[in-house]
JSON list of C-alpha atoms in Angstrom, two decimals:
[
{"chain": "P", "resi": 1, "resn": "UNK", "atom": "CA", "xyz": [66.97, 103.08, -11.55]},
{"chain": "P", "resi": 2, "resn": "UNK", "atom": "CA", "xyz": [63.97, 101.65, -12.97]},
{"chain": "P", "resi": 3, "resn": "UNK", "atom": "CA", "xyz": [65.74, 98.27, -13.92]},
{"chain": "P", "resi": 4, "resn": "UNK", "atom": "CA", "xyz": [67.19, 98.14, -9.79]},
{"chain": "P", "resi": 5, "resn": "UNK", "atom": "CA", "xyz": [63.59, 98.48, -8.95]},
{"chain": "P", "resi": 6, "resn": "UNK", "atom": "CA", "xyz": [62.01, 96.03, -10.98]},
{"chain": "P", "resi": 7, "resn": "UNK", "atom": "CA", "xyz": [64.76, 93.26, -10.11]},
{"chain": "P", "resi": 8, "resn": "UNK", "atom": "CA", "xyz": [63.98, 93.76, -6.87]},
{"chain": "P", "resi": 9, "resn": "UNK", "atom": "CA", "xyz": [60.22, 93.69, -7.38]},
{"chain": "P", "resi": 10, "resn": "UNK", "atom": "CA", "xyz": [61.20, 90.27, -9.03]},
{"chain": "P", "resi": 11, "resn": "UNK", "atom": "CA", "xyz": [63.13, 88.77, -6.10]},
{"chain": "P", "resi": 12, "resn": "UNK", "atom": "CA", "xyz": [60.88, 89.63, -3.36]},
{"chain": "P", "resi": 13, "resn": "UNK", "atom": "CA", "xyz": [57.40, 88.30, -5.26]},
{"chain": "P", "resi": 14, "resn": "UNK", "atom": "CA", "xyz": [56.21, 85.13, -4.29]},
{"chain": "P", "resi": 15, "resn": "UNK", "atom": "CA", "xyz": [56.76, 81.99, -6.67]},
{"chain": "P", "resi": 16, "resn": "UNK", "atom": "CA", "xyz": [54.42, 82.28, -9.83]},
{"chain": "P", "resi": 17, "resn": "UNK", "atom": "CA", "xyz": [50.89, 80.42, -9.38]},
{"chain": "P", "resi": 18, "resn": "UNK", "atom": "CA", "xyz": [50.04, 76.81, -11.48]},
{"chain": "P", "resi": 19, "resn": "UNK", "atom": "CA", "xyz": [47.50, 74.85, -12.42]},
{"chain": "P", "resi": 20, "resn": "UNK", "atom": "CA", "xyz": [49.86, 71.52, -12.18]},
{"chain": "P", "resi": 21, "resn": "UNK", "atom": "CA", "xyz": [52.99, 70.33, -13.06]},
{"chain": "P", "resi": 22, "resn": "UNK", "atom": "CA", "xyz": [55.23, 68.04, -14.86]},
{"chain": "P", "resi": 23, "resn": "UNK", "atom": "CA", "xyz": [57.85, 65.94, -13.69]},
{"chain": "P", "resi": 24, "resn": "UNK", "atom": "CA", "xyz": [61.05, 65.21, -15.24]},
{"chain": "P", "resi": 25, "resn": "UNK", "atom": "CA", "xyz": [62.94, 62.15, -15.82]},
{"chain": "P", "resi": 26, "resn": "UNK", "atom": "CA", "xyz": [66.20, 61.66, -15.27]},
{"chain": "P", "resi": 27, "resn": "UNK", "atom": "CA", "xyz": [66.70, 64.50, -13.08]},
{"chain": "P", "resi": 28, "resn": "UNK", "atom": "CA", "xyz": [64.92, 66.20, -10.14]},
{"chain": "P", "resi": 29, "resn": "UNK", "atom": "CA", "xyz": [63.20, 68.40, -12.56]},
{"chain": "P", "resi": 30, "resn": "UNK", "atom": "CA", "xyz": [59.56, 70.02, -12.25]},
{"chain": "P", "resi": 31, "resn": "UNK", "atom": "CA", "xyz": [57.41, 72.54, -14.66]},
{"chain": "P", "resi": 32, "resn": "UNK", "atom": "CA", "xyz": [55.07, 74.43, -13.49]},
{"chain": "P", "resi": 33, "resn": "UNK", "atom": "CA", "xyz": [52.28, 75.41, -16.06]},
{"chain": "P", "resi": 34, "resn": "UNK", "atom": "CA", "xyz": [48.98, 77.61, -16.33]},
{"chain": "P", "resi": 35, "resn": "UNK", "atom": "CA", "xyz": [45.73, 76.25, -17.03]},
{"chain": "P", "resi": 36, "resn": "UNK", "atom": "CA", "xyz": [45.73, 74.55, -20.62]},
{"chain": "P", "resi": 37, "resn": "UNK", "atom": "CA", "xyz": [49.57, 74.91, -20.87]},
{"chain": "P", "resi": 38, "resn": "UNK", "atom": "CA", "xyz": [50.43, 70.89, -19.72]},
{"chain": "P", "resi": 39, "resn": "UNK", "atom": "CA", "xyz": [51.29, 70.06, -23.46]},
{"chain": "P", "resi": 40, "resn": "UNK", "atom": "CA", "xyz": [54.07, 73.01, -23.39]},
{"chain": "P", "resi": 41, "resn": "UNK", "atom": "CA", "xyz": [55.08, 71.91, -20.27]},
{"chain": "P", "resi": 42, "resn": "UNK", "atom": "CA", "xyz": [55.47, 68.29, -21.63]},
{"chain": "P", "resi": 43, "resn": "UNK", "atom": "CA", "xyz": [58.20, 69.82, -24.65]},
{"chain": "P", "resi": 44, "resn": "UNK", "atom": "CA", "xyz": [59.72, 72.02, -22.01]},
{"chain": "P", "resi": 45, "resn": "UNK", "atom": "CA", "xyz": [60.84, 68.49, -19.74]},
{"chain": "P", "resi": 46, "resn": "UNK", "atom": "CA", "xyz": [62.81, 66.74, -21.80]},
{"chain": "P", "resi": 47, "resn": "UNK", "atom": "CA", "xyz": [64.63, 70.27, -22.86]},
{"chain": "P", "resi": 48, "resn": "UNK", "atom": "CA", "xyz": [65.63, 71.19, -19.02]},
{"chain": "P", "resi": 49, "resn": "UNK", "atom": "CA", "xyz": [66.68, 67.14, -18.64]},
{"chain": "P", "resi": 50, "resn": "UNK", "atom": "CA", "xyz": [69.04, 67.34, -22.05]},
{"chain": "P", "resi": 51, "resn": "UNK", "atom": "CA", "xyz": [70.48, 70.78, -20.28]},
{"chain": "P", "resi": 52, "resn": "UNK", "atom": "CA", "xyz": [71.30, 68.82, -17.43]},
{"chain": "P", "resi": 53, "resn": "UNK", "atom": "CA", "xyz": [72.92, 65.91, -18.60]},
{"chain": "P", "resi": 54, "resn": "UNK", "atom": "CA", "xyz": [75.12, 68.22, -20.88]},
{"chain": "P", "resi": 55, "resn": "UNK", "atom": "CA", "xyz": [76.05, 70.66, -18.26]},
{"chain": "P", "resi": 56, "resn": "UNK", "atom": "CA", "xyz": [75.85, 68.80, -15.15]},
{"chain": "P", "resi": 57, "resn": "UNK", "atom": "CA", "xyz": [76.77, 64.72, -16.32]},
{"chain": "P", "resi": 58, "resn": "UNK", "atom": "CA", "xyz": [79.09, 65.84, -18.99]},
{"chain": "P", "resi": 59, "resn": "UNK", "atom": "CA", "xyz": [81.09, 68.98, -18.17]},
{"chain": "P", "resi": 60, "resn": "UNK", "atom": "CA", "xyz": [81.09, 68.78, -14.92]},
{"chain": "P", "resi": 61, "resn": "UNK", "atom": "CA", "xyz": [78.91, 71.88, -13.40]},
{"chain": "P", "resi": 62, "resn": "UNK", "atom": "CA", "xyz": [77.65, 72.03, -10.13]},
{"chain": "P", "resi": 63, "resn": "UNK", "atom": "CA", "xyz": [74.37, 70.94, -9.98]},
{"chain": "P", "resi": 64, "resn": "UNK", "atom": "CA", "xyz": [70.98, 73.06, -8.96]},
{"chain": "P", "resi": 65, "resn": "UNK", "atom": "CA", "xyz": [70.90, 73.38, -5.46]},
{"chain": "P", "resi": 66, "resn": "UNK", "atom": "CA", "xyz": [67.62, 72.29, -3.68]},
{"chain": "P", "resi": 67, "resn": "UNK", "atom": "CA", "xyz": [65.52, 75.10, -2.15]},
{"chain": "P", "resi": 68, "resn": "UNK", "atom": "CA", "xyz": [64.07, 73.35, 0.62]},
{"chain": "P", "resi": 69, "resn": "UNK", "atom": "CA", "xyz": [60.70, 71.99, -0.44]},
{"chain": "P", "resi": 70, "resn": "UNK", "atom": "CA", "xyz": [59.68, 75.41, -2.53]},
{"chain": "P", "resi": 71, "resn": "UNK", "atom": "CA", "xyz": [57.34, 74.63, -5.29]},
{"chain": "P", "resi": 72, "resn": "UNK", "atom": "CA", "xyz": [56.36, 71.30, -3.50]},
{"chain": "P", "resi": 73, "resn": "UNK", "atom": "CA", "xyz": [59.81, 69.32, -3.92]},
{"chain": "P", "resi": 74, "resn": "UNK", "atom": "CA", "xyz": [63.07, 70.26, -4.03]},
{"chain": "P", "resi": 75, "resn": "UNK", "atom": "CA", "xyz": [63.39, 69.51, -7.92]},
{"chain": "P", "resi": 76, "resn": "UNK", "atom": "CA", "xyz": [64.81, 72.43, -9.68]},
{"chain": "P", "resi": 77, "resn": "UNK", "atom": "CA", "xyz": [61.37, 74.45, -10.92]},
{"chain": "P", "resi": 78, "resn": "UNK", "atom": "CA", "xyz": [60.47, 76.32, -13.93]},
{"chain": "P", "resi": 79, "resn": "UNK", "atom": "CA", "xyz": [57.52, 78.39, -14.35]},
{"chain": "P", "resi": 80, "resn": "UNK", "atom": "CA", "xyz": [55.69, 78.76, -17.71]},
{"chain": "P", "resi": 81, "resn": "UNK", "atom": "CA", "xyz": [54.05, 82.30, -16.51]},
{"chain": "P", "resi": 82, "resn": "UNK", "atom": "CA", "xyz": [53.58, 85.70, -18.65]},
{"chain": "P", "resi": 83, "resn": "UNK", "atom": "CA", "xyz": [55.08, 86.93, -14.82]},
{"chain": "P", "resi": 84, "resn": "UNK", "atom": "CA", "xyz": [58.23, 89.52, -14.94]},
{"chain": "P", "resi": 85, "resn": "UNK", "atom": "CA", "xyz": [58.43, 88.12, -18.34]},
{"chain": "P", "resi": 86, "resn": "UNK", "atom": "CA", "xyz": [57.12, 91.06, -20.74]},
{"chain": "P", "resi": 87, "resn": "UNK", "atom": "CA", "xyz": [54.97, 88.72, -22.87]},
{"chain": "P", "resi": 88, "resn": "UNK", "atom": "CA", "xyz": [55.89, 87.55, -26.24]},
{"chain": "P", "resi": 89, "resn": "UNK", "atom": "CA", "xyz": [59.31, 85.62, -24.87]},
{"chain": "P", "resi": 90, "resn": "UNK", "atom": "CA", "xyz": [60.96, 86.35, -22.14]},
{"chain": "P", "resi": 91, "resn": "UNK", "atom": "CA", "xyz": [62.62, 84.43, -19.33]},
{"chain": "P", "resi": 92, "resn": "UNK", "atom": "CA", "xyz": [64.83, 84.76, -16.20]},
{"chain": "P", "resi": 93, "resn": "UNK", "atom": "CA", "xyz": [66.22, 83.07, -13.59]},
{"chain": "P", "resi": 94, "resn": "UNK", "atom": "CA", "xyz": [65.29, 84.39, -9.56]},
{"chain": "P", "resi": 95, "resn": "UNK", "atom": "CA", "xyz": [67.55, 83.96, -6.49]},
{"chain": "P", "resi": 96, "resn": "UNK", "atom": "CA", "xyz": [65.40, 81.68, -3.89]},
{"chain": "P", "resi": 97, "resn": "UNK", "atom": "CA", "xyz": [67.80, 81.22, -1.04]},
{"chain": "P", "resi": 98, "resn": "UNK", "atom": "CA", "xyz": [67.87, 83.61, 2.43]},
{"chain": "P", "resi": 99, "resn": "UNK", "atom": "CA", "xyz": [64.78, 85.66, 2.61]},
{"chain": "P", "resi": 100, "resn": "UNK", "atom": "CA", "xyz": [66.69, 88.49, 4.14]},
{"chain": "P", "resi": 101, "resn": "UNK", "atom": "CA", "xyz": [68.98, 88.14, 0.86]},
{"chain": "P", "resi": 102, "resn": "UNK", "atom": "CA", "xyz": [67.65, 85.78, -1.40]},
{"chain": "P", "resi": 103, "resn": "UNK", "atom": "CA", "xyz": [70.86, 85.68, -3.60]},
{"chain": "P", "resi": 104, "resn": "UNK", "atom": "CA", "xyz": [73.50, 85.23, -1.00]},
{"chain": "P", "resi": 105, "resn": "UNK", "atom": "CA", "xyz": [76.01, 83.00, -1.89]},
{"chain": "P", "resi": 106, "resn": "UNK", "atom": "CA", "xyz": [74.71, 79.69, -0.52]},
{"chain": "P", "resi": 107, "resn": "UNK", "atom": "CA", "xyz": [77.80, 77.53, 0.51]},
{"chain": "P", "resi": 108, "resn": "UNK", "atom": "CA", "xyz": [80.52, 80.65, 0.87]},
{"chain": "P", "resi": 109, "resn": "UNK", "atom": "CA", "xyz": [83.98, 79.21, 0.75]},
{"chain": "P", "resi": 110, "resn": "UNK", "atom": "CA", "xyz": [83.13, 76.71, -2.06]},
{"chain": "P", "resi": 111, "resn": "UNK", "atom": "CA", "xyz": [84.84, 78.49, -5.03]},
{"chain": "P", "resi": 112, "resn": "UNK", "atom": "CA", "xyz": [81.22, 78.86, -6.52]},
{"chain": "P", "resi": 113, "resn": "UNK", "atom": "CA", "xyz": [78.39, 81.51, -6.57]},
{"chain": "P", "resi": 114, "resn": "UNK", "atom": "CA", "xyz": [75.74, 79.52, -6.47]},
{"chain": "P", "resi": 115, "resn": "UNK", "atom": "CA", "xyz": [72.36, 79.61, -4.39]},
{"chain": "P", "resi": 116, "resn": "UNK", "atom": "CA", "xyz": [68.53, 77.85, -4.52]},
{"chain": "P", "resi": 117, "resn": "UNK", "atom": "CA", "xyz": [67.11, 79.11, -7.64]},
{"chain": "P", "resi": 118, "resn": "UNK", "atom": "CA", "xyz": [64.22, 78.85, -9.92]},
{"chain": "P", "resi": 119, "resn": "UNK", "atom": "CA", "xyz": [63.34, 79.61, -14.25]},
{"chain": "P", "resi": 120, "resn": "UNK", "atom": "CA", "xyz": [60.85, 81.43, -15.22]},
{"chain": "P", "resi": 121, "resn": "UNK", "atom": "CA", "xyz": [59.86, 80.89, -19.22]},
{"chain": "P", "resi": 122, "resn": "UNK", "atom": "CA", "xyz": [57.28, 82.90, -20.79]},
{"chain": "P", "resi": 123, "resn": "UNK", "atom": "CA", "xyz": [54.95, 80.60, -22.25]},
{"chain": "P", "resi": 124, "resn": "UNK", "atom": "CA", "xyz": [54.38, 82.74, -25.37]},
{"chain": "P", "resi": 125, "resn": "UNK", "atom": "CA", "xyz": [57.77, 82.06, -26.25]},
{"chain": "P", "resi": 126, "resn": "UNK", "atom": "CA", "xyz": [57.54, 80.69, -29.70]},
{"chain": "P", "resi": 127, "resn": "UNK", "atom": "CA", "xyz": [58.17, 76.46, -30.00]},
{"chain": "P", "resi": 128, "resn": "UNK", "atom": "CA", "xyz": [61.18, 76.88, -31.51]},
{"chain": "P", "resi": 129, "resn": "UNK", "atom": "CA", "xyz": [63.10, 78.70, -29.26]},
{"chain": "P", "resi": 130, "resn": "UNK", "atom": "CA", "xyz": [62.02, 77.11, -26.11]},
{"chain": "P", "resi": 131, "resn": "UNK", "atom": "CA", "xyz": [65.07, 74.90, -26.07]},
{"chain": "P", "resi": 132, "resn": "UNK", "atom": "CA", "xyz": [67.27, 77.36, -26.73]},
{"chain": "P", "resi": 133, "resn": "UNK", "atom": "CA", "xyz": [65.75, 79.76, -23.49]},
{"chain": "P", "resi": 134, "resn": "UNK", "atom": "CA", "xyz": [66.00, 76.34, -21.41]},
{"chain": "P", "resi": 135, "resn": "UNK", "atom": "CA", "xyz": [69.39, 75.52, -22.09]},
{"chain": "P", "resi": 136, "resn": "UNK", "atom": "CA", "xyz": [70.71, 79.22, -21.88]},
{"chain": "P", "resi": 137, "resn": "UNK", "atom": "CA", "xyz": [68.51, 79.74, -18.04]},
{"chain": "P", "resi": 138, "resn": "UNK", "atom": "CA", "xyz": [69.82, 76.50, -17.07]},
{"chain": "P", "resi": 139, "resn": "UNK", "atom": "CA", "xyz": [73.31, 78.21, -16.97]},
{"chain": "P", "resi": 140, "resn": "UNK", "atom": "CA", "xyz": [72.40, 80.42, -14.63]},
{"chain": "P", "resi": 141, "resn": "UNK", "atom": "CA", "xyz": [70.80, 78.04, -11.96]},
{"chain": "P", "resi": 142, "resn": "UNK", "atom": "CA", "xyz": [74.21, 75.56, -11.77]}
]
């Protein structure tokens, strides 16, 4: 029960606050980061772009559907935010379409689950793992 409530909790918070952002390059990619965190943000980039070119370019998966203008552009966002995460390395992925059910399936009928999404990375999460966490939460936004 506790885990029900908590999602929940998760899905109907508002986006996690930032100090700026970073843009990425090849695709419509932005990170979010907390004050002082820009550097992270800067190793995270190229990480989410490399996830996309294998998954999306390469094998052929859908890619991240836009969510309207949320988080300023309708790049696919991740958050470097201690938020939902736990602290010392957690991350998830939240539903961001339909208010009334944020994780309705977006295009019904399409063969595909698939609906506006957005990462969320814990920024304690230690260097060496960050590509790993990108490239495994990446999976669940395409």
């Amino acid at each position: 029960m506790t885990a029900a409530l908590f999602w929940v909790a998760v899905v109907l918070a508002a986006r996690p606050e930032a100090a700026g952002y970073v843009d990425g390059g090849d695709h419509a990619i932005r990170c979010h980061y907390l004050e002082g965190q820009r550097a992270l943000c800067e190793l995270v980039v190229p990480a989410l772009d490399e996830a996309w070119a294998a998954k999306v370019d390469q094998i052929g998966f859908a890619s991240p559907l836009p969510d309207g203008g949320l988080g300023c552009s309708d790049a696919l966002d991740l958050y470097l935010t201690h938020d939902g995460t736990g602290g010392a390395g957690g991350a998830y992925v939240i539903c961001d379409g339909e208010e009334a059910d944020p994780c309705v399936d977006a295009a019904a009928g399409d063969g595909k689950a698939s609906t506006p999404s957005y990462i969320v990375i814990d920024p304690d999460t230690p260097e060496a793992d960050l590509r790993g966490f990108v490239h495994h939460e990446f999976n669940h936004v395409t």
